Amino acid sequence: MSTSANGFDRRALLKAGLFGAGALAAPSLLSACSPKSASGGAGGDRGPIRVGVISPLSGAWTVYGKAHSAGFQLAVDEINAAGGTLNRKWEIVLADSKTEPQVVTEQANRLVREQQVDFLAGTFSSAERNAAAPVTTQANRLLLYPTFYEGQNQKFYPGVCNPNIFMFGPEPSEQVWPHLEYVVKRHGGKFFMIGSDYVWPRETIRLTKQKLGELGGSVVGEVYIPFNTPQYGSVIDQIRRSGANVVFLTLTGSDTVDFRRQFAAAGMKKDFVVWTVDDEEAATSGIGPEATAGDYVAFDYFWSIDTPNNQKFRAKIKARFPDVIMSTVGVAMYNAAHMTAKAIEKAGNVRTDSIRAALEDITFDDAPQGSVTMRGLDHQAVLPSYLVRVQPTWTSPDNMFTVVHKVDKVIPETPQCDNLPLSKK
C-alpha cells in the first residue's frame, strides 16, 4: 500500500481518532542490538544473523506497526527456539520508520552501513519501500516487503522490479481478481470506483477495471478523493444517481472512516454493496459495526479464517502479544522470516546472492493463511485469497468476518518489468 507523492503518511488515522495515540515503545516488542561483532558485515559466518527491521513504531501507523513487528518477532522466537539457522541465532536490529519515507532512507542506510545487518525486513507503505530500495541496491542487501501493494511495474523502479526486493503481500491480481466473478454474479456488474488520490488506489482500480471488463461488467463512476476530505455528500449523491450495484472502495485513513459512516447514515447500504480492499481488522475495528455490516473485504489473510495453521498461529499470537490485532501485514512478516530461514539453510550462508537464489521458488506450508510460495520469476509471493463479509453484530476480530469465497492458490499476473526473471544476470 503506497502513499502519495507529497508524502501522505496516514496522519489522517490519528485525526480520525481511529486507533488512539501513544507510540509503541521498542522494548515492548523488539530490542535493539549492538553493532555486529568481529564476524563483519553481511555474509559473515560467525555470530548471529542480524536482521534490520523497519517498522512504523510511532506516528499514525502505530497500530499496523504492532502487528508488523509482532509477526516478525514471533517467527524469530520460533527460529531461535529451534536452534537458529546454520546453528546461528537471529538478532533483530529495530528501526522506527515514523511513517516517513525520508526517515526510512536514513534508517536503511544506518542498518546496512553502521549496524551491518545481513538483510532488511519491513517498511510499510510503497513510498517507504521505494525510499529503502536505492539503499538495498547500492549496498546489495535484500528487503523483505510485507504489504499489499499496487503490483510491479517498471515505471516504479527501483521500488519494484528490483531483484533485491521480495514481495510477501498480495497485489491486485491476487487480492481482487479471484473474487470479481463471485461479486458480479451475486450483485451485478455495475461498479462505482472511489479511492484516495495516489498510486495504490489508482493502480488497483485500473487493474480491477481491466478484469471487470472481461467479465462483462462496467464502471459507472470513478472518483479520486483528496486526503482528509471531511464531507462526502456530493459523492454519495453521485453514487445514488449512478445506477451502480457495487461501490468499490480504495479510500484510506480517516477518509474511509468518514465516507463509510456518512454512506451508512445516508441510508445507502440498503441499495448498494460495498467492497473495500483496504480495511482489514484494525481499520474495520475503528469504523464500527453499524457502518461496516454486510461489506466485503478481500485479502490473503484474516484473523478469523478457520484453518489448522491459523488456529495454531492465533494461539501463539494471543500468548505472546495479547494486545496485537494481527493482520495480513503481520502475517507476511511472519512468513518472510520463516521463508528466509529456509532459504539460508538451503544456501548454506548469508551472502545476499546466495539467499536471493535460494528464496526463489521456496514454499512455506506452515503459513497461517495456507501454503505460500515465492515465485522466482518476479519475487512475488503466490498466496491464497479470501473474500469475507462483515458480520452485522461483530464485537471483535474474532467474530468480525465470515469467509464467503476463497481460492487456495492464486498465480499472480506477469508483472510489467523490463527484465524477467528478475535475478538473471
Tab-separated table of C-alpha atoms in Angstrom:
chain	number	residue	atom	x	y	z
A	1	MET	CA	0.000	0.000	0.000
A	2	SER	CA	1.577	3.251	-1.040
A	3	THR	CA	1.443	6.855	-0.005
A	4	SER	CA	1.157	9.821	-2.286
A	5	ALA	CA	3.979	11.670	-3.913
A	6	ASN	CA	3.507	14.505	-1.457
A	7	GLY	CA	4.419	12.194	1.432
A	8	PHE	CA	0.993	11.489	2.963
A	9	ASP	CA	1.604	9.185	5.896
A	10	ARG	CA	-1.828	8.388	7.291
A	11	ARG	CA	-1.735	11.025	9.964
A	12	ALA	CA	-5.384	11.012	8.966
A	13	LEU	CA	-5.840	7.968	11.167
A	14	LEU	CA	-4.848	9.988	14.183
A	15	LYS	CA	-7.043	12.880	13.105
A	16	ALA	CA	-9.971	10.497	13.000
A	17	GLY	CA	-9.158	9.209	16.462
A	18	LEU	CA	-9.238	5.806	14.858
A	19	PHE	CA	-6.582	3.959	16.782
A	20	GLY	CA	-5.650	6.210	19.651
A	21	ALA	CA	-2.384	7.967	20.278
A	22	GLY	CA	0.597	6.540	22.098
A	23	ALA	CA	3.546	5.180	20.198
A	24	LEU	CA	4.707	1.649	20.698
A	25	ALA	CA	7.911	1.619	22.708
A	26	ALA	CA	10.559	-0.502	21.052
A	27	PRO	CA	11.349	-2.720	24.081
A	28	SER	CA	7.757	-3.962	24.233
A	29	LEU	CA	8.230	-5.951	21.045
A	30	LEU	CA	11.776	-5.880	19.754
A	31	SER	CA	15.063	-4.969	21.351
A	32	ALA	CA	17.733	-3.031	19.528
A	33	CYS	CA	21.078	-4.764	19.291
A	34	SER	CA	24.672	-3.623	19.355
A	35	PRO	CA	26.746	-3.455	16.150
A	36	LYS	CA	27.902	-6.709	14.622
A	37	SER	CA	30.954	-8.304	16.185
A	38	ALA	CA	34.173	-9.473	14.553
A	39	SER	CA	32.254	-11.603	12.109
A	40	GLY	CA	31.959	-8.479	9.963
A	41	GLY	CA	29.141	-7.380	7.678
A	42	ALA	CA	26.651	-9.331	5.599
A	43	GLY	CA	27.986	-12.698	4.572
A	44	GLY	CA	29.932	-13.355	7.771
A	45	ASP	CA	29.737	-16.940	9.000
A	46	ARG	CA	30.187	-16.407	12.756
A	47	GLY	CA	27.978	-14.809	15.349
A	48	PRO	CA	24.275	-14.036	14.993
A	49	ILE	CA	22.328	-13.485	11.800
A	50	ARG	CA	21.338	-9.834	12.048
A	51	VAL	CA	18.139	-8.504	10.522
A	52	GLY	CA	17.284	-4.825	10.191
A	53	VAL	CA	13.538	-4.496	10.782
A	54	ILE	CA	11.962	-1.182	9.768
A	55	SER	CA	8.516	-0.796	11.343
A	56	PRO	CA	6.092	2.099	11.958
A	57	LEU	CA	6.516	2.149	15.724
A	58	SER	CA	5.451	5.768	16.104
A	59	GLY	CA	3.231	8.099	14.157
A	60	ALA	CA	-0.089	7.392	12.501
A	61	TRP	CA	0.585	3.760	11.615
A	62	THR	CA	1.447	2.523	15.102
A	63	VAL	CA	-1.435	0.048	15.115
A	64	TYR	CA	-0.034	-1.547	11.966
A	65	GLY	CA	3.458	-1.385	13.436
A	66	LYS	CA	2.389	-3.602	16.313
A	67	ALA	CA	1.209	-6.406	14.024
A	68	HIS	CA	4.096	-5.768	11.621
A	69	SER	CA	6.726	-6.180	14.343
A	70	ALA	CA	4.952	-8.909	16.275
A	71	GLY	CA	4.696	-11.182	13.241
A	72	PHE	CA	8.418	-11.000	12.595
A	73	GLN	CA	9.351	-11.312	16.274
A	74	LEU	CA	7.200	-14.420	16.717
A	75	ALA	CA	8.899	-16.090	13.767
A	76	VAL	CA	12.351	-15.177	15.101
A	77	ASP	CA	11.401	-16.600	18.502
A	78	GLU	CA	10.421	-19.858	16.793
A	79	ILE	CA	13.555	-19.951	14.649
A	80	ASN	CA	15.821	-19.365	17.648
A	81	ALA	CA	13.944	-21.884	19.820
A	82	ALA	CA	14.666	-24.484	17.143
A	83	GLY	CA	18.393	-23.707	17.297
A	84	GLY	CA	18.632	-20.840	14.872
A	85	THR	CA	19.722	-21.099	11.250
A	86	LEU	CA	23.013	-22.775	10.363
A	87	ASN	CA	23.455	-23.043	14.151
A	88	ARG	CA	23.341	-19.245	14.427
A	89	LYS	CA	20.702	-17.355	16.390
A	90	TRP	CA	18.891	-14.403	14.831
A	91	GLU	CA	19.114	-10.870	16.213
A	92	ILE	CA	16.735	-8.073	15.284
A	93	VAL	CA	18.009	-4.526	14.960
A	94	LEU	CA	14.906	-2.392	15.170
A	95	ALA	CA	14.352	0.892	13.342
A	96	ASP	CA	11.307	3.150	13.601
A	97	SER	CA	10.163	4.456	10.226
A	98	LYS	CA	7.951	7.079	11.921
A	99	THR	CA	5.792	6.558	8.804
A	100	GLU	CA	8.078	8.966	6.934
A	101	PRO	CA	9.831	7.874	3.707
A	102	GLN	CA	12.811	10.146	4.318
A	103	VAL	CA	13.299	8.556	7.730
A	104	VAL	CA	13.249	5.131	6.075
A	105	THR	CA	16.141	6.132	3.826
A	106	GLU	CA	18.157	7.247	6.847
A	107	GLN	CA	17.345	4.108	8.810
A	108	ALA	CA	18.073	1.742	5.946
A	109	ASN	CA	21.479	3.360	5.465
A	110	ARG	CA	22.206	3.141	9.188
A	111	LEU	CA	21.211	-0.502	9.361
A	112	VAL	CA	23.311	-1.703	6.440
A	113	ARG	CA	26.340	0.565	6.887
A	114	GLU	CA	26.648	1.016	10.643
A	115	GLN	CA	24.831	-1.999	12.044
A	116	GLN	CA	25.980	-4.239	9.171
A	117	VAL	CA	22.770	-6.252	9.067
A	118	ASP	CA	22.619	-9.239	6.762
A	119	PHE	CA	19.292	-8.169	5.237
A	120	LEU	CA	16.298	-5.881	5.814
A	121	ALA	CA	12.652	-6.641	6.512
A	122	GLY	CA	9.693	-4.322	6.605
A	123	THR	CA	8.803	-0.800	5.655
A	124	PHE	CA	5.060	-0.371	5.392
A	125	SER	CA	3.872	1.785	2.526
A	126	SER	CA	5.045	1.667	-1.062
A	127	ALA	CA	6.561	5.107	-0.552
A	128	GLU	CA	8.610	3.726	2.335
A	129	ARG	CA	9.608	0.699	0.279
A	130	ASN	CA	10.659	2.975	-2.562
A	131	ALA	CA	12.728	5.049	-0.132
A	132	ALA	CA	14.609	1.952	1.056
A	133	ALA	CA	15.057	0.487	-2.420
A	134	PRO	CA	18.096	2.520	-3.589
A	135	VAL	CA	19.900	1.571	-0.377
A	136	THR	CA	19.234	-2.125	-0.915
A	137	THR	CA	20.545	-1.826	-4.475
A	138	GLN	CA	23.674	0.150	-3.633
A	139	ALA	CA	24.576	-1.949	-0.586
A	140	ASN	CA	23.434	-5.230	-2.153
A	141	ARG	CA	21.074	-6.222	0.661
A	142	LEU	CA	17.697	-7.890	0.362
A	143	LEU	CA	14.465	-6.249	1.519
A	144	LEU	CA	11.576	-8.487	2.597
A	145	TYR	CA	8.460	-6.353	1.935
A	146	PRO	CA	5.190	-7.410	3.616
A	147	THR	CA	2.420	-5.050	2.495
A	148	PHE	CA	-0.350	-5.466	-0.067
A	149	TYR	CA	0.539	-3.109	-2.882
A	150	GLU	CA	-0.150	-1.901	-6.428
A	151	GLY	CA	1.819	-4.549	-8.352
A	152	GLN	CA	5.142	-4.468	-10.122
A	153	ASN	CA	5.579	-2.048	-12.987
A	154	GLN	CA	8.925	-0.865	-14.315
A	155	LYS	CA	7.891	2.789	-14.077
A	156	PHE	CA	8.059	2.466	-10.271
A	157	TYR	CA	11.599	1.012	-10.216
A	158	PRO	CA	13.680	0.630	-8.001
A	159	GLY	CA	10.832	0.121	-5.531
A	160	VAL	CA	9.561	-2.753	-7.678
A	161	CYS	CA	11.044	-4.861	-10.479
A	162	ASN	CA	14.098	-4.961	-8.220
A	163	PRO	CA	15.950	-8.271	-7.776
A	164	ASN	CA	16.803	-7.348	-4.183
A	165	ILE	CA	13.179	-6.889	-3.072
A	166	PHE	CA	10.849	-9.797	-2.301
A	167	MET	CA	7.096	-9.142	-2.047
A	168	PHE	CA	5.259	-11.189	0.591
A	169	GLY	CA	1.900	-9.378	0.388
A	170	PRO	CA	-0.730	-9.614	-2.363
A	171	GLU	CA	-1.025	-7.414	-5.421
A	172	PRO	CA	-4.357	-6.706	-7.207
A	173	SER	CA	-4.464	-9.801	-9.411
A	174	GLU	CA	-4.257	-11.863	-6.201
A	175	GLN	CA	-6.341	-9.677	-3.903
A	176	VAL	CA	-9.190	-8.574	-6.192
A	177	TRP	CA	-9.353	-10.638	-9.372
A	178	PRO	CA	-10.149	-14.014	-7.755
A	179	HIS	CA	-13.411	-12.651	-6.311
A	180	LEU	CA	-14.759	-10.381	-9.023
A	181	GLU	CA	-16.884	-13.044	-10.684
A	182	TYR	CA	-18.360	-14.047	-7.313
A	183	VAL	CA	-19.406	-10.467	-6.542
A	184	VAL	CA	-20.666	-9.720	-10.066
A	185	LYS	CA	-22.837	-12.839	-10.189
A	186	ARG	CA	-24.458	-12.049	-6.861
A	187	HIS	CA	-24.792	-8.296	-7.018
A	188	GLY	CA	-24.386	-7.152	-10.620
A	189	GLY	CA	-21.545	-5.774	-12.687
A	190	LYS	CA	-22.028	-2.010	-12.432
A	191	PHE	CA	-19.231	-0.659	-10.245
A	192	PHE	CA	-18.701	2.792	-8.804
A	193	MET	CA	-14.997	3.275	-8.051
A	194	ILE	CA	-13.948	5.609	-5.243
A	195	GLY	CA	-10.381	5.904	-3.997
A	196	SER	CA	-7.853	8.177	-2.371
A	197	ASP	CA	-5.831	10.160	-4.857
A	198	TYR	CA	-2.490	8.356	-5.042
A	199	VAL	CA	-0.824	5.466	-6.795
A	200	TRP	CA	-2.105	2.422	-4.874
A	201	PRO	CA	-5.841	3.200	-5.362
A	202	ARG	CA	-5.344	4.296	-8.953
A	203	GLU	CA	-3.370	1.196	-9.936
A	204	THR	CA	-5.689	-1.146	-8.043
A	205	ILE	CA	-8.744	0.389	-9.709
A	206	ARG	CA	-7.056	0.302	-13.132
A	207	LEU	CA	-6.389	-3.414	-12.828
A	208	THR	CA	-9.846	-4.093	-11.368
A	209	LYS	CA	-11.460	-2.311	-14.329
A	210	GLN	CA	-9.437	-4.500	-16.688
A	211	LYS	CA	-10.741	-7.731	-15.196
A	212	LEU	CA	-14.249	-6.364	-14.670
A	213	GLY	CA	-14.468	-5.594	-18.392
A	214	GLU	CA	-13.507	-9.176	-19.217
A	215	LEU	CA	-16.462	-10.318	-17.102
A	216	GLY	CA	-18.867	-8.030	-18.949
A	217	GLY	CA	-19.112	-5.502	-16.134
A	218	SER	CA	-18.805	-1.738	-16.412
A	219	VAL	CA	-17.688	1.279	-14.420
A	220	VAL	CA	-20.495	3.806	-13.925
A	221	GLY	CA	-18.456	6.250	-11.874
A	222	GLU	CA	-14.847	6.834	-10.842
A	223	VAL	CA	-13.785	9.407	-8.261
A	224	TYR	CA	-10.467	10.080	-6.511
A	225	ILE	CA	-10.649	11.968	-3.252
A	226	PRO	CA	-8.007	14.307	-1.802
A	227	PHE	CA	-6.709	13.271	1.593
A	228	ASN	CA	-8.517	14.476	4.709
A	229	THR	CA	-11.804	15.191	2.930
A	230	PRO	CA	-14.365	15.585	5.739
A	231	GLN	CA	-17.668	15.588	3.839
A	232	TYR	CA	-18.872	13.156	1.154
A	233	GLY	CA	-22.374	14.401	0.439
A	234	SER	CA	-21.721	15.206	-3.225
A	235	VAL	CA	-20.003	11.854	-3.865
A	236	ILE	CA	-22.826	9.990	-2.126
A	237	ASP	CA	-25.310	11.816	-4.374
A	238	GLN	CA	-23.273	10.742	-7.420
A	239	ILE	CA	-23.384	7.143	-6.284
A	240	ARG	CA	-27.131	7.346	-5.603
A	241	ARG	CA	-27.759	8.509	-9.190
A	242	SER	CA	-25.164	6.260	-10.855
A	243	GLY	CA	-27.130	3.040	-11.160
A	244	ALA	CA	-24.239	1.146	-9.560
A	245	ASN	CA	-24.615	-2.214	-7.922
A	246	VAL	CA	-21.241	-2.243	-6.141
A	247	VAL	CA	-19.205	0.552	-4.559
A	248	PHE	CA	-15.552	-0.475	-4.886
A	249	LEU	CA	-13.587	1.302	-2.207
A	250	THR	CA	-9.863	2.118	-2.060
A	251	LEU	CA	-10.078	5.025	0.362
A	252	THR	CA	-7.615	5.050	3.259
A	253	GLY	CA	-7.206	6.518	6.697
A	254	SER	CA	-9.786	8.962	8.033
A	255	ASP	CA	-11.305	9.178	4.566
A	256	THR	CA	-12.540	5.595	4.626
A	257	VAL	CA	-13.906	6.177	8.133
A	258	ASP	CA	-15.742	9.368	7.200
A	259	PHE	CA	-17.073	8.015	3.917
A	260	ARG	CA	-18.371	4.728	5.280
A	261	ARG	CA	-20.052	6.332	8.268
A	262	GLN	CA	-21.706	9.005	6.108
A	263	PHE	CA	-22.654	6.401	3.481
A	264	ALA	CA	-24.413	4.320	6.139
A	265	ALA	CA	-26.043	7.364	7.731
A	266	ALA	CA	-27.473	8.341	4.335
A	267	GLY	CA	-29.291	5.001	4.156
A	268	MET	CA	-27.227	3.851	1.190
A	269	LYS	CA	-26.295	0.405	2.480
A	270	LYS	CA	-29.726	-0.993	1.702
A	271	ASP	CA	-29.321	-0.199	-2.019
A	272	PHE	CA	-25.599	-0.754	-2.659
A	273	VAL	CA	-22.945	-3.299	-1.819
A	274	VAL	CA	-19.595	-2.004	-0.564
A	275	TRP	CA	-16.370	-3.853	-1.325
A	276	THR	CA	-13.191	-2.500	0.258
A	277	VAL	CA	-9.642	-3.734	-0.324
A	278	ASP	CA	-8.011	-1.713	2.454
A	279	ASP	CA	-9.982	-2.118	5.661
A	280	GLU	CA	-8.723	-5.230	7.390
A	281	GLU	CA	-9.216	-5.999	11.088
A	282	ALA	CA	-7.597	-2.882	12.561
A	283	ALA	CA	-9.318	-0.430	10.234
A	284	THR	CA	-12.716	-2.132	10.490
A	285	SER	CA	-12.397	-2.076	14.282
A	286	GLY	CA	-12.042	1.687	14.118
A	287	ILE	CA	-15.044	2.240	11.836
A	288	GLY	CA	-17.567	0.257	13.874
A	289	PRO	CA	-20.192	-2.411	13.141
A	290	GLU	CA	-23.059	-0.177	12.010
A	291	ALA	CA	-21.084	1.357	9.130
A	292	THR	CA	-19.389	-1.889	8.060
A	293	ALA	CA	-22.070	-4.576	8.391
A	294	GLY	CA	-22.504	-6.588	5.203
A	295	ASP	CA	-19.486	-5.095	3.439
A	296	TYR	CA	-16.977	-7.242	1.571
A	297	VAL	CA	-13.221	-7.246	2.212
A	298	ALA	CA	-10.553	-9.197	0.293
A	299	PHE	CA	-7.058	-10.196	1.440
A	300	ASP	CA	-4.752	-13.202	1.571
A	301	TYR	CA	-5.224	-13.496	5.346
A	302	PHE	CA	-7.797	-12.761	8.019
A	303	TRP	CA	-7.585	-13.438	11.739
A	304	SER	CA	-10.866	-15.357	11.599
A	305	ILE	CA	-10.040	-17.864	8.858
A	306	ASP	CA	-10.545	-21.359	10.219
A	307	THR	CA	-7.550	-23.430	9.181
A	308	PRO	CA	-5.332	-25.670	11.328
A	309	ASN	CA	-2.359	-23.432	10.574
A	310	ASN	CA	-4.215	-20.304	11.654
A	311	GLN	CA	-5.586	-21.916	14.797
A	312	LYS	CA	-2.017	-22.622	15.919
A	313	PHE	CA	-0.843	-19.174	14.856
A	314	ARG	CA	-3.638	-17.375	16.704
A	315	ALA	CA	-2.887	-19.287	19.898
A	316	LYS	CA	0.770	-18.274	19.696
A	317	ILE	CA	-0.032	-14.621	18.988
A	318	LYS	CA	-2.540	-14.438	21.842
A	319	ALA	CA	0.008	-15.890	24.234
A	320	ARG	CA	2.943	-13.733	23.100
A	321	PHE	CA	1.239	-10.468	22.054
A	322	PRO	CA	-2.271	-10.375	23.553
A	323	ASP	CA	-2.857	-6.696	22.682
A	324	VAL	CA	-1.970	-7.019	18.986
A	325	ILE	CA	-4.646	-7.005	16.268
A	326	MET	CA	-2.960	-9.320	13.779
A	327	SER	CA	-3.417	-8.616	10.092
A	328	THR	CA	-2.253	-9.554	6.619
A	329	VAL	CA	0.880	-7.408	7.008
A	330	GLY	CA	1.936	-9.019	10.279
A	331	VAL	CA	1.419	-12.463	8.812
A	332	ALA	CA	3.519	-11.513	5.782
A	333	MET	CA	6.352	-10.545	8.151
A	334	TYR	CA	5.992	-13.889	9.909
A	335	ASN	CA	6.128	-15.766	6.607
A	336	ALA	CA	9.056	-13.679	5.378
A	337	ALA	CA	11.198	-14.614	8.370
A	338	HIS	CA	10.447	-18.330	8.136
A	339	MET	CA	10.898	-18.480	4.371
A	340	THR	CA	14.207	-16.624	4.587
A	341	ALA	CA	15.382	-19.010	7.311
A	342	LYS	CA	14.604	-21.906	4.989
A	343	ALA	CA	16.472	-20.140	2.183
A	344	ILE	CA	19.557	-19.574	4.347
A	345	GLU	CA	19.608	-23.231	5.344
A	346	LYS	CA	19.370	-24.152	1.684
A	347	ALA	CA	22.097	-21.687	0.674
A	348	GLY	CA	24.449	-22.610	3.484
A	349	ASN	CA	25.443	-18.977	4.102
A	350	VAL	CA	24.004	-15.483	4.484
A	351	ARG	CA	25.530	-13.848	1.445
A	352	THR	CA	22.959	-11.781	-0.419
A	353	ASP	CA	23.372	-13.515	-3.770
A	354	SER	CA	23.024	-16.922	-2.119
A	355	ILE	CA	19.889	-16.034	-0.145
A	356	ARG	CA	18.317	-14.402	-3.200
A	357	ALA	CA	18.776	-17.535	-5.301
A	358	ALA	CA	17.549	-19.817	-2.508
A	359	LEU	CA	14.420	-17.742	-1.785
A	360	GLU	CA	13.236	-18.089	-5.352
A	361	ASP	CA	10.519	-20.747	-5.632
A	362	ILE	CA	10.746	-21.686	-1.958
A	363	THR	CA	7.498	-22.867	-0.298
A	364	PHE	CA	6.286	-22.434	3.284
A	365	ASP	CA	3.495	-24.876	4.029
A	366	ASP	CA	3.035	-23.693	7.627
A	367	ALA	CA	1.932	-20.158	6.726
A	368	PRO	CA	-1.180	-19.111	8.720
A	369	GLN	CA	-3.274	-18.492	5.594
A	370	GLY	CA	-2.174	-21.683	3.823
A	371	SER	CA	0.793	-22.710	1.708
A	372	VAL	CA	2.818	-19.773	0.311
A	373	THR	CA	5.419	-19.937	-2.474
A	374	MET	CA	7.852	-17.221	-3.533
A	375	ARG	CA	7.714	-17.063	-7.336
A	376	GLY	CA	11.229	-16.906	-8.696
A	377	LEU	CA	10.253	-15.053	-11.852
A	378	ASP	CA	9.431	-11.763	-10.121
A	379	HIS	CA	9.900	-12.304	-6.367
A	380	GLN	CA	6.147	-12.123	-5.764
A	381	ALA	CA	4.534	-14.457	-3.231
A	382	VAL	CA	1.934	-16.876	-4.585
A	383	LEU	CA	-0.802	-16.729	-1.968
A	384	PRO	CA	-4.290	-17.913	-1.095
A	385	SER	CA	-7.028	-15.294	-1.425
A	386	TYR	CA	-10.072	-14.825	0.797
A	387	LEU	CA	-13.219	-12.768	0.356
A	388	VAL	CA	-15.032	-12.120	3.631
A	389	ARG	CA	-18.223	-10.378	4.615
A	390	VAL	CA	-18.538	-8.249	7.725
A	391	GLN	CA	-20.921	-9.656	10.296
A	392	PRO	CA	-23.662	-7.231	11.409
A	393	THR	CA	-23.156	-7.629	15.165
A	394	TRP	CA	-19.408	-8.181	15.404
A	395	THR	CA	-17.734	-7.288	18.680
A	396	SER	CA	-14.076	-8.104	17.943
A	397	PRO	CA	-11.854	-9.506	15.170
A	398	ASP	CA	-12.785	-12.969	16.442
A	399	ASN	CA	-16.322	-12.642	15.054
A	400	MET	CA	-15.877	-9.773	12.595
A	401	PHE	CA	-15.689	-11.632	9.270
A	402	THR	CA	-17.162	-14.694	7.606
A	403	VAL	CA	-15.337	-16.215	4.642
A	404	VAL	CA	-17.671	-16.367	1.641
A	405	HIS	CA	-15.220	-17.203	-1.137
A	406	LYS	CA	-11.650	-18.433	-1.230
A	407	VAL	CA	-9.032	-19.556	-3.704
A	408	ASP	CA	-6.300	-21.718	-2.232
A	409	LYS	CA	-3.586	-20.622	-4.650
A	410	VAL	CA	-3.637	-17.552	-6.896
A	411	ILE	CA	-0.986	-17.265	-9.608
A	412	PRO	CA	-0.262	-13.533	-9.990
A	413	GLU	CA	-0.278	-11.902	-13.385
A	414	THR	CA	3.114	-11.474	-15.037
A	415	PRO	CA	4.463	-8.091	-13.922
A	416	GLN	CA	5.365	-5.246	-16.246
A	417	CYS	CA	9.103	-5.446	-15.641
A	418	ASP	CA	11.684	-4.947	-18.360
A	419	ASN	CA	13.877	-7.867	-17.334
A	420	LEU	CA	12.406	-11.191	-16.237
A	421	PRO	CA	13.312	-13.255	-14.384
A	422	LEU	CA	14.494	-10.535	-12.040
A	423	SER	CA	17.638	-12.337	-10.914
A	424	LYS	CA	19.014	-13.082	-14.352
A	425	LYS	CA	22.460	-11.629	-14.956
